[in-house]
mmCIF file of N, CA and C and ligand atoms in Angstrom:
data_model
loop_
_atom_site.group_PDB
_atom_site.id
_atom_site.type_symbol
_atom_site.label_atom_id
_atom_site.label_comp_id
_atom_site.label_asym_id
_atom_site.label_seq_id
_atom_site.Cartn_x
_atom_site.Cartn_y
_atom_site.Cartn_z
ATOM 1 N N MET A 67 51.235 164.701 53.010
ATOM 2 C CA MET A 67 51.618 165.685 52.730
ATOM 3 C C MET A 67 50.779 166.769 52.180
ATOM 4 N N THR A 68 50.360 167.960 52.275
ATOM 5 C CA THR A 68 49.664 168.765 51.655
ATOM 6 C C THR A 68 50.047 169.390 50.671
ATOM 7 N N LYS A 69 49.434 170.102 49.456
ATOM 8 C CA LYS A 69 49.935 170.520 48.479
ATOM 9 C C LYS A 69 50.727 171.842 48.863
ATOM 10 N N GLU A 70 50.414 172.560 49.887
ATOM 11 C CA GLU A 70 51.286 173.506 50.517
ATOM 12 C C GLU A 70 52.382 173.612 50.865
ATOM 13 N N ALA A 71 52.604 172.121 51.390
ATOM 14 C CA ALA A 71 53.794 171.928 52.017
ATOM 15 C C ALA A 71 54.719 171.198 50.970
ATOM 16 N N GLU A 72 54.055 170.838 49.932
ATOM 17 C CA GLU A 72 55.009 170.069 48.739
ATOM 18 C C GLU A 72 55.514 171.537 47.770
ATOM 19 N N GLN A 73 54.784 172.720 47.859
ATOM 20 C CA GLN A 73 55.260 173.717 47.043
ATOM 21 C C GLN A 73 56.357 174.637 47.954
ATOM 22 N N ARG A 74 56.372 174.361 49.235
ATOM 23 C CA ARG A 74 57.296 175.477 50.045
ATOM 24 C C ARG A 74 58.615 175.304 49.549
ATOM 25 N N PRO A 75 59.255 176.391 49.545
ATOM 26 C CA PRO A 75 60.705 176.216 48.717
ATOM 27 C C PRO A 75 61.832 175.468 50.206
ATOM 28 N N LEU A 76 62.775 174.765 49.640
ATOM 29 C CA LEU A 76 63.178 174.514 50.743
ATOM 30 C C LEU A 76 64.332 175.679 51.687
ATOM 31 N N ALA A 77 64.357 175.317 52.828
ATOM 32 C CA ALA A 77 65.106 176.341 53.657
ATOM 33 C C ALA A 77 66.246 176.627 53.168
ATOM 34 N N GLU A 78 67.025 177.366 53.080
ATOM 35 C CA GLU A 78 68.209 177.868 52.998
ATOM 36 C C GLU A 78 69.180 177.470 53.860
ATOM 37 N N GLU A 79 70.462 177.058 53.527
ATOM 38 C CA GLU A 79 71.284 176.396 54.512
ATOM 39 C C GLU A 79 71.643 177.837 55.289
ATOM 40 N N PRO A 80 71.821 177.934 56.545
ATOM 41 C CA PRO A 80 72.043 179.388 57.029
ATOM 42 C C PRO A 80 73.827 179.429 56.927
ATOM 43 N N SER A 81 74.233 180.743 56.808
ATOM 44 C CA SER A 81 75.469 181.178 56.600
ATOM 45 C C SER A 81 75.971 180.840 58.152
ATOM 46 N N ARG A 82 77.359 180.611 58.053
ATOM 47 C CA ARG A 82 78.094 180.256 59.492
ATOM 48 C C ARG A 82 79.471 180.956 59.392
ATOM 49 N N CYS A 83 79.806 181.107 60.524
ATOM 50 C CA CYS A 83 81.419 182.187 60.596
ATOM 51 C C CYS A 83 82.008 180.856 60.285
ATOM 52 N N LYS A 84 82.988 181.405 59.426
ATOM 53 C CA LYS A 84 83.832 180.866 58.829
ATOM 54 C C LYS A 84 85.190 179.873 59.863
ATOM 55 N N TRP A 85 85.296 180.564 60.892
ATOM 56 C CA TRP A 85 85.998 180.041 61.897
ATOM 57 C C TRP A 85 85.297 178.967 62.867
ATOM 58 N N CYS A 86 84.171 179.812 63.587
ATOM 59 C CA CYS A 86 83.414 178.711 64.837
ATOM 60 C C CYS A 86 82.414 177.896 64.396
ATOM 61 N N ARG A 87 82.156 178.151 63.079
ATOM 62 C CA ARG A 87 80.903 177.711 62.319
ATOM 63 C C ARG A 87 79.751 177.755 63.169
ATOM 64 N N ARG A 88 79.589 179.094 63.922
ATOM 65 C CA ARG A 88 78.392 179.227 64.495
ATOM 66 C C ARG A 88 77.339 179.864 63.305
ATOM 67 N N VAL A 89 76.382 179.718 63.204
ATOM 68 C CA VAL A 89 75.346 180.245 62.609
ATOM 69 C C VAL A 89 75.358 182.191 62.593
ATOM 70 N N LEU A 90 75.183 182.801 61.413
ATOM 71 C CA LEU A 90 75.373 183.838 61.580
ATOM 72 C C LEU A 90 74.148 184.590 61.399
ATOM 73 N N PRO A 91 73.621 185.705 61.893
ATOM 74 C CA PRO A 91 72.538 186.491 61.673
ATOM 75 C C PRO A 91 72.168 186.638 60.295
ATOM 76 N N ASN A 92 70.821 186.631 59.968
ATOM 77 C CA ASN A 92 70.598 187.010 58.641
ATOM 78 C C ASN A 92 70.663 188.519 58.313
ATOM 79 N N GLN A 93 71.093 188.588 56.918
ATOM 80 C CA GLN A 93 71.769 189.987 56.696
ATOM 81 C C GLN A 93 71.076 190.337 55.376
ATOM 82 N N ARG A 94 70.347 191.358 55.311
ATOM 83 C CA ARG A 94 69.381 191.655 54.302
ATOM 84 C C ARG A 94 70.298 192.775 53.322
ATOM 85 N N ILE A 95 70.971 193.417 53.971
ATOM 86 C CA ILE A 95 71.693 194.559 53.234
ATOM 87 C C ILE A 95 73.326 194.400 53.412
ATOM 88 N N GLY A 96 74.152 194.960 52.603
ATOM 89 C CA GLY A 96 75.486 194.965 52.647
ATOM 90 C C GLY A 96 76.194 193.785 52.213
ATOM 91 N N ARG A 97 77.633 193.631 52.748
ATOM 92 C CA ARG A 97 78.406 192.709 52.087
ATOM 93 C C ARG A 97 78.216 191.666 52.960
ATOM 94 N N PRO A 98 77.954 190.399 52.823
ATOM 95 C CA PRO A 98 77.644 189.246 53.659
ATOM 96 C C PRO A 98 78.532 188.818 54.775
ATOM 97 N N ARG A 99 78.382 188.844 55.890
ATOM 98 C CA ARG A 99 79.312 188.445 57.155
ATOM 99 C C ARG A 99 79.745 187.397 57.008
ATOM 100 N N GLU A 100 81.058 187.163 57.284
ATOM 101 C CA GLU A 100 82.141 186.001 57.038
ATOM 102 C C GLU A 100 82.300 185.241 58.234
ATOM 103 N N PHE A 101 82.180 186.043 59.389
ATOM 104 C CA PHE A 101 82.671 185.706 60.749
ATOM 105 C C PHE A 101 81.712 186.417 62.066
ATOM 106 N N CYS A 102 81.602 185.579 62.880
ATOM 107 C CA CYS A 102 80.553 186.109 64.141
ATOM 108 C C CYS A 102 81.330 187.069 64.791
ATOM 109 N N SER A 103 82.537 187.032 64.846
ATOM 110 C CA SER A 103 83.243 188.184 65.600
ATOM 111 C C SER A 103 84.692 188.821 64.936
ATOM 112 N N HIS A 104 85.069 189.919 65.718
ATOM 113 C CA HIS A 104 86.428 190.266 65.441
ATOM 114 C C HIS A 104 87.467 189.132 65.466
ATOM 115 N N ALA A 105 87.466 188.748 66.994
ATOM 116 C CA ALA A 105 88.200 187.472 67.370
ATOM 117 C C ALA A 105 88.241 186.309 66.215
ATOM 118 N N CYS A 106 87.060 185.770 65.962
ATOM 119 C CA CYS A 106 87.126 184.826 64.732
ATOM 120 C C CYS A 106 87.361 185.142 63.439
ATOM 121 N N ARG A 107 87.522 186.550 62.921
ATOM 122 C CA ARG A 107 88.329 186.823 61.906
ATOM 123 C C ARG A 107 89.714 186.872 62.102
ATOM 124 N N GLN A 108 90.299 187.118 63.322
ATOM 125 C CA GLN A 108 91.498 187.099 63.512
ATOM 126 C C GLN A 108 92.473 185.699 63.626
ATOM 127 N N TRP A 109 91.400 184.788 64.239
ATOM 128 C CA TRP A 109 91.858 183.533 64.429
ATOM 129 C C TRP A 109 92.089 182.785 62.967
ATOM 130 N N HIS A 110 90.840 183.102 62.106
ATOM 131 C CA HIS A 110 90.752 182.421 61.135
ATOM 132 C C HIS A 110 92.337 182.896 60.156
ATOM 133 N N TRP A 111 92.693 184.034 60.450
ATOM 134 C CA TRP A 111 93.931 184.779 59.562
ATOM 135 C C TRP A 111 95.105 183.718 60.082
ATOM 136 N N VAL A 112 95.332 183.771 61.078
ATOM 137 C CA VAL A 112 96.168 183.152 62.169
ATOM 138 C C VAL A 112 96.312 181.829 61.628
ATOM 139 N N GLY A 113 95.154 181.104 61.563
ATOM 140 C CA GLY A 113 95.084 179.647 61.116
ATOM 141 C C GLY A 113 95.805 179.605 59.693
ATOM 142 N N LYS A 114 94.901 180.623 58.777
ATOM 143 C CA LYS A 114 95.750 180.458 57.566
ATOM 144 C C LYS A 114 97.295 180.587 57.309
ATOM 145 N N GLN A 115 97.761 181.487 58.132
ATOM 146 C CA GLN A 115 99.280 181.689 58.329
ATOM 147 C C GLN A 115 100.082 180.400 58.439
ATOM 148 N N ARG A 116 99.315 179.910 59.866
ATOM 149 C CA ARG A 116 100.147 178.568 60.179
ATOM 150 C C ARG A 116 100.024 177.273 59.116
ATOM 151 N N ALA A 117 98.833 177.451 58.590
ATOM 152 C CA ALA A 117 98.673 176.576 57.427
ATOM 153 C C ALA A 117 99.764 176.563 56.437
ATOM 154 N N ALA A 118 99.915 177.719 55.907
ATOM 155 C CA ALA A 118 101.163 178.066 54.751
ATOM 156 C C ALA A 118 102.222 177.873 55.235
ATOM 157 N N GLU A 119 102.563 178.051 56.707
ATOM 158 C CA GLU A 119 104.098 177.841 57.290
ATOM 159 C C GLU A 119 104.171 176.277 57.090
ATOM 160 N N LEU A 120 103.237 175.692 57.642
ATOM 161 C CA LEU A 120 103.388 173.986 57.542
ATOM 162 C C LEU A 120 102.923 173.420 56.454
ATOM 163 N N GLN A 121 102.626 174.197 55.283
ATOM 164 C CA GLN A 121 102.537 173.426 54.047
ATOM 165 C C GLN A 121 101.092 172.667 53.863
ATOM 166 N N LEU A 122 100.069 172.733 54.897
ATOM 167 C CA LEU A 122 98.769 172.365 54.763
ATOM 168 C C LEU A 122 98.049 172.913 53.695
ATOM 169 N N SER A 123 97.203 171.759 53.112
ATOM 170 C CA SER A 123 96.060 172.411 52.190
ATOM 171 C C SER A 123 94.927 172.892 52.815
ATOM 172 N N GLU A 124 94.010 173.349 52.168
ATOM 173 C CA GLU A 124 92.766 174.054 52.614
ATOM 174 C C GLU A 124 92.019 173.129 53.266
ATOM 175 N N HIS A 125 92.268 171.718 53.036
ATOM 176 C CA HIS A 125 91.419 170.770 53.811
ATOM 177 C C HIS A 125 92.315 169.857 55.069
ATOM 178 N N GLU A 126 93.362 170.248 55.172
ATOM 179 C CA GLU A 126 93.841 169.831 56.332
ATOM 180 C C GLU A 126 93.816 170.439 57.471
ATOM 181 N N LEU A 127 93.944 169.954 58.583
ATOM 182 C CA LEU A 127 94.154 170.493 59.780
ATOM 183 C C LEU A 127 94.620 169.856 60.939
ATOM 184 N N ILE A 128 95.532 170.642 62.009
ATOM 185 C CA ILE A 128 96.293 169.893 62.959
ATOM 186 C C ILE A 128 95.189 170.250 64.201
ATOM 187 N N VAL A 129 95.092 169.243 64.922
ATOM 188 C CA VAL A 129 94.315 169.299 65.895
ATOM 189 C C VAL A 129 95.025 168.309 67.008
ATOM 190 N N THR A 130 94.994 168.992 68.341
ATOM 191 C CA THR A 130 95.771 167.943 69.418
ATOM 192 C C THR A 130 94.819 166.882 69.659
ATOM 193 N N LYS A 131 95.880 165.806 70.149
ATOM 194 C CA LYS A 131 94.914 164.619 70.424
ATOM 195 C C LYS A 131 93.869 164.961 71.918
ATOM 196 N N GLU A 132 94.534 165.816 72.705
ATOM 197 C CA GLU A 132 93.348 166.294 73.808
ATOM 198 C C GLU A 132 92.420 166.768 73.005
ATOM 199 N N THR A 133 92.236 167.522 72.206
ATOM 200 C CA THR A 133 90.980 168.164 72.069
ATOM 201 C C THR A 133 90.013 167.189 71.085
ATOM 202 N N LEU A 134 90.855 166.339 69.977
ATOM 203 C CA LEU A 134 90.040 165.521 69.420
ATOM 204 C C LEU A 134 89.498 164.567 70.513
ATOM 205 N N ASP A 135 90.252 163.914 71.076
ATOM 206 C CA ASP A 135 89.649 163.019 72.522
ATOM 207 C C ASP A 135 88.162 163.405 73.357
ATOM 208 N N GLN A 136 88.510 164.675 73.572
ATOM 209 C CA GLN A 136 87.381 165.393 74.144
ATOM 210 C C GLN A 136 86.002 165.529 73.286
ATOM 211 N N LEU A 137 86.369 165.993 72.295
ATOM 212 C CA LEU A 137 85.253 165.898 71.175
ATOM 213 C C LEU A 137 84.720 164.479 71.075
ATOM 214 N N HIS A 138 85.644 163.536 70.845
ATOM 215 C CA HIS A 138 84.850 162.357 70.733
ATOM 216 C C HIS A 138 84.279 162.087 72.062
ATOM 217 N N ASP A 139 84.792 162.038 73.292
ATOM 218 C CA ASP A 139 84.116 161.720 74.360
ATOM 219 C C ASP A 139 82.402 162.675 74.550
ATOM 220 N N GLU A 140 82.450 163.821 74.230
ATOM 221 C CA GLU A 140 81.020 164.248 74.144
ATOM 222 C C GLU A 140 79.942 164.178 72.971
ATOM 223 N N LEU A 141 80.725 163.412 71.835
ATOM 224 C CA LEU A 141 79.848 162.923 70.599
ATOM 225 C C LEU A 141 79.462 161.497 71.365
ATOM 226 N N TYR A 142 80.351 160.681 72.285
ATOM 227 C CA TYR A 142 79.802 159.592 72.570
ATOM 228 C C TYR A 142 78.770 159.752 73.552
ATOM 229 N N VAL A 143 78.760 160.659 74.502
ATOM 230 C CA VAL A 143 77.668 160.910 75.517
ATOM 231 C C VAL A 143 76.477 161.200 74.772
ATOM 232 N N LEU A 144 76.654 162.255 73.863
ATOM 233 C CA LEU A 144 75.373 162.689 72.897
ATOM 234 C C LEU A 144 74.815 161.356 72.540
ATOM 235 N N ALA A 145 75.483 160.567 71.449
ATOM 236 C CA ALA A 145 75.079 159.096 70.973
ATOM 237 C C ALA A 145 74.488 158.235 72.061
ATOM 238 N N CYS A 146 75.037 157.916 73.175
ATOM 239 C CA CYS A 146 74.154 157.150 74.024
ATOM 240 C C CYS A 146 73.025 157.750 74.328
ATOM 241 N N ALA A 147 72.827 159.239 74.611
ATOM 242 C CA ALA A 147 71.512 159.881 75.108
ATOM 243 C C ALA A 147 70.504 159.787 73.852
ATOM 244 N N VAL A 148 71.006 159.883 72.719
ATOM 245 C CA VAL A 148 70.303 159.406 71.561
ATOM 246 C C VAL A 148 69.539 158.353 71.596
ATOM 247 N N ASN A 149 70.277 157.095 71.873
ATOM 248 C CA ASN A 149 70.249 155.816 71.945
ATOM 249 C C ASN A 149 68.709 155.577 73.002
ATOM 250 N N ASP A 150 69.533 155.924 74.228
ATOM 251 C CA ASP A 150 68.351 155.984 75.374
ATOM 252 C C ASP A 150 67.404 156.489 75.227
ATOM 253 N N ALA A 151 67.222 157.919 74.544
ATOM 254 C CA ALA A 151 65.758 158.364 73.959
ATOM 255 C C ALA A 151 65.109 157.643 73.109
ATOM 256 N N GLU A 152 65.611 157.079 71.859
ATOM 257 C CA GLU A 152 64.966 156.356 71.090
ATOM 258 C C GLU A 152 64.361 155.253 72.121
ATOM 259 N N LYS A 153 65.031 154.488 72.727
ATOM 260 C CA LYS A 153 64.616 153.091 73.180
ATOM 261 C C LYS A 153 63.128 153.942 74.209
ATOM 262 N N ASP A 154 63.404 154.729 74.702
ATOM 263 C CA ASP A 154 62.408 155.093 75.750
ATOM 264 C C ASP A 154 61.220 155.589 75.294
ATOM 265 N N LEU A 155 61.299 156.284 74.032
ATOM 266 C CA LEU A 155 60.239 156.606 72.881
ATOM 267 C C LEU A 155 59.402 155.488 72.225
ATOM 268 N N ALA A 156 60.275 154.614 72.159
ATOM 269 C CA ALA A 156 60.022 153.054 71.262
ATOM 270 C C ALA A 156 59.113 152.377 72.168
ATOM 271 N N ALA A 157 59.827 152.362 73.939
ATOM 272 C CA ALA A 157 58.978 151.645 74.495
ATOM 273 C C ALA A 157 57.842 152.160 75.069
ATOM 274 N N ALA A 158 57.634 153.412 74.928
ATOM 275 C CA ALA A 158 56.281 154.420 75.324
ATOM 276 C C ALA A 158 55.250 154.151 74.537
ATOM 277 N N HIS A 159 55.585 153.865 73.250
ATOM 278 C CA HIS A 159 54.377 153.475 72.125
ATOM 279 C C HIS A 159 53.779 154.910 71.624
ATOM 280 N N GLY A 160 54.226 156.011 72.159
ATOM 281 C CA GLY A 160 53.491 157.089 71.829
ATOM 282 C C GLY A 160 52.555 157.715 72.714
ATOM 283 N N LYS A 161 52.699 156.917 74.060
ATOM 284 C CA LYS A 161 51.827 157.200 75.338
ATOM 285 C C LYS A 161 52.676 157.773 76.334
ATOM 286 N N GLY A 162 53.904 158.347 76.379
ATOM 287 C CA GLY A 162 54.751 159.167 77.033
ATOM 288 C C GLY A 162 53.925 160.500 78.024
ATOM 289 N N SER A 163 54.074 160.536 79.243
ATOM 290 C CA SER A 163 53.478 161.337 79.890
ATOM 291 C C SER A 163 54.088 162.714 79.351
ATOM 292 N N ALA A 164 53.906 163.944 79.784
ATOM 293 C CA ALA A 164 54.507 165.303 79.324
ATOM 294 C C ALA A 164 55.616 165.115 80.307
ATOM 295 N N LYS A 165 55.816 164.723 81.408
ATOM 296 C CA LYS A 165 56.936 164.902 82.609
ATOM 297 C C LYS A 165 57.772 163.872 82.001
ATOM 298 N N GLU A 166 57.511 162.573 81.557
ATOM 299 C CA GLU A 166 58.411 161.958 81.046
ATOM 300 C C GLU A 166 59.348 162.415 79.809
ATOM 301 N N LEU A 167 58.215 162.958 78.688
ATOM 302 C CA LEU A 167 58.824 163.776 77.591
ATOM 303 C C LEU A 167 59.462 164.677 77.915
ATOM 304 N N ARG A 168 59.345 165.549 78.872
ATOM 305 C CA ARG A 168 60.572 166.571 79.307
ATOM 306 C C ARG A 168 61.775 166.076 79.994
ATOM 307 N N GLU A 169 61.628 165.055 80.874
ATOM 308 C CA GLU A 169 62.975 164.465 81.396
ATOM 309 C C GLU A 169 63.759 163.914 80.400
ATOM 310 N N LEU A 170 63.084 163.330 79.151
ATOM 311 C CA LEU A 170 63.746 163.129 78.071
ATOM 312 C C LEU A 170 64.494 164.018 77.275
ATOM 313 N N LEU A 171 63.914 165.192 77.417
ATOM 314 C CA LEU A 171 64.326 166.008 76.717
ATOM 315 C C LEU A 171 65.525 166.871 77.295
ATOM 316 N N GLU A 172 65.245 167.352 78.786
ATOM 317 C CA GLU A 172 66.262 167.448 79.343
ATOM 318 C C GLU A 172 67.508 166.748 79.687
ATOM 319 N N TRP A 173 67.229 165.165 79.645
ATOM 320 C CA TRP A 173 68.753 164.474 79.396
ATOM 321 C C TRP A 173 69.261 164.693 77.915
ATOM 322 N N LEU A 174 68.400 164.788 76.790
ATOM 323 C CA LEU A 174 69.342 164.924 75.686
ATOM 324 C C LEU A 174 69.885 166.514 75.563
ATOM 325 N N LEU A 175 69.298 167.604 76.131
ATOM 326 C CA LEU A 175 70.084 168.622 76.045
ATOM 327 C C LEU A 175 71.240 168.551 77.187
ATOM 328 N N GLU A 176 71.148 167.745 78.109
ATOM 329 C CA GLU A 176 72.319 167.764 78.967
ATOM 330 C C GLU A 176 73.322 167.263 78.374
ATOM 331 N N ALA A 177 73.266 166.389 77.573
ATOM 332 C CA ALA A 177 74.207 165.680 76.589
ATOM 333 C C ALA A 177 74.854 166.394 75.319
ATOM 334 N N ALA A 178 73.928 167.410 75.141
ATOM 335 C CA ALA A 178 74.316 168.182 73.846
ATOM 336 C C ALA A 178 74.759 169.675 74.117
ATOM 337 N N ARG A 179 74.541 169.879 75.338
ATOM 338 C CA ARG A 179 75.057 171.462 75.755
ATOM 339 C C ARG A 179 76.715 171.335 75.620
ATOM 340 N N PRO A 180 77.579 170.462 75.996
ATOM 341 C CA PRO A 180 78.943 170.829 75.870
ATOM 342 C C PRO A 180 79.426 170.621 74.511
ATOM 343 N N LEU A 181 78.754 169.785 73.560
ATOM 344 C CA LEU A 181 79.277 170.226 72.335
ATOM 345 C C LEU A 181 78.554 171.679 71.597
ATOM 346 N N ARG A 182 77.165 172.133 72.291
ATOM 347 C CA ARG A 182 77.110 173.534 72.078
ATOM 348 C C ARG A 182 78.122 174.599 72.271
ATOM 349 N N ASP A 183 78.179 174.481 73.541
ATOM 350 C CA ASP A 183 79.341 175.604 74.137
ATOM 351 C C ASP A 183 80.636 175.109 74.021
ATOM 352 N N ARG A 184 81.156 174.304 73.223
ATOM 353 C CA ARG A 184 82.716 174.240 73.162
ATOM 354 C C ARG A 184 83.227 174.844 72.274
ATOM 355 N N GLU A 185 84.577 175.683 72.689
ATOM 356 C CA GLU A 185 85.267 176.647 72.155
ATOM 357 C C GLU A 185 86.268 175.976 71.200
ATOM 358 N N LEU A 186 86.586 176.439 70.312
ATOM 359 C CA LEU A 186 88.055 175.661 69.574
ATOM 360 C C LEU A 186 89.202 176.085 70.492
ATOM 361 N N ASN A 187 89.606 175.076 70.543
ATOM 362 C CA ASN A 187 91.170 175.599 71.788
ATOM 363 C C ASN A 187 91.923 176.277 70.690
ATOM 364 N N GLN A 188 91.947 177.884 70.958
ATOM 365 C CA GLN A 188 92.606 178.603 70.366
ATOM 366 C C GLN A 188 94.217 178.782 70.659
ATOM 367 N N SER A 189 94.372 178.589 71.890
ATOM 368 C CA SER A 189 95.811 178.316 72.353
ATOM 369 C C SER A 189 96.673 177.573 71.634
ATOM 370 N N SER A 190 95.873 176.486 71.010
ATOM 371 C CA SER A 190 96.703 175.344 70.212
ATOM 372 C C SER A 190 97.372 175.854 68.877
ATOM 373 N N LEU A 191 96.833 176.991 68.442
ATOM 374 C CA LEU A 191 96.973 177.869 67.272
ATOM 375 C C LEU A 191 98.216 179.068 67.786
ATOM 376 N N ARG A 192 98.632 179.225 68.693
ATOM 377 C CA ARG A 192 99.578 180.363 69.085
ATOM 378 C C ARG A 192 100.688 180.280 68.495
ATOM 379 N N PRO A 193 101.510 180.854 68.054
ATOM 380 C CA PRO A 193 102.681 180.440 67.456
ATOM 381 C C PRO A 193 103.693 180.409 68.282
HETATM 382 ZN ZN1 ZN B 229 82.770 182.736 64.762
#
């Protein structure tokens, strides 16, 4: 590690939408944004109302079994892809061709996209 790298400040944790957890764009002026969209602001408010009705604490959440199962399935697929990628990289001993690395990356991206693209099941919050 060079001296310059040691002196570089740690990157700040990006601010995220309080509802969907997407990274919010950097904002230098004005009040910091809490939500990525008006819809997220509204769903956050609805969620807080429902939590109050059900006497849930700030750290408790009700999720449908179907939503949780789907999330676990997507995480399992990603974990398998990571395991495969690690095995392939170890087997290549740093000599993988650009084509092989590209295929590996595409495989990982294919496994990760469902998690990136998932939306919280907002219908489960409807009163
Ligand atoms: Zn959002």
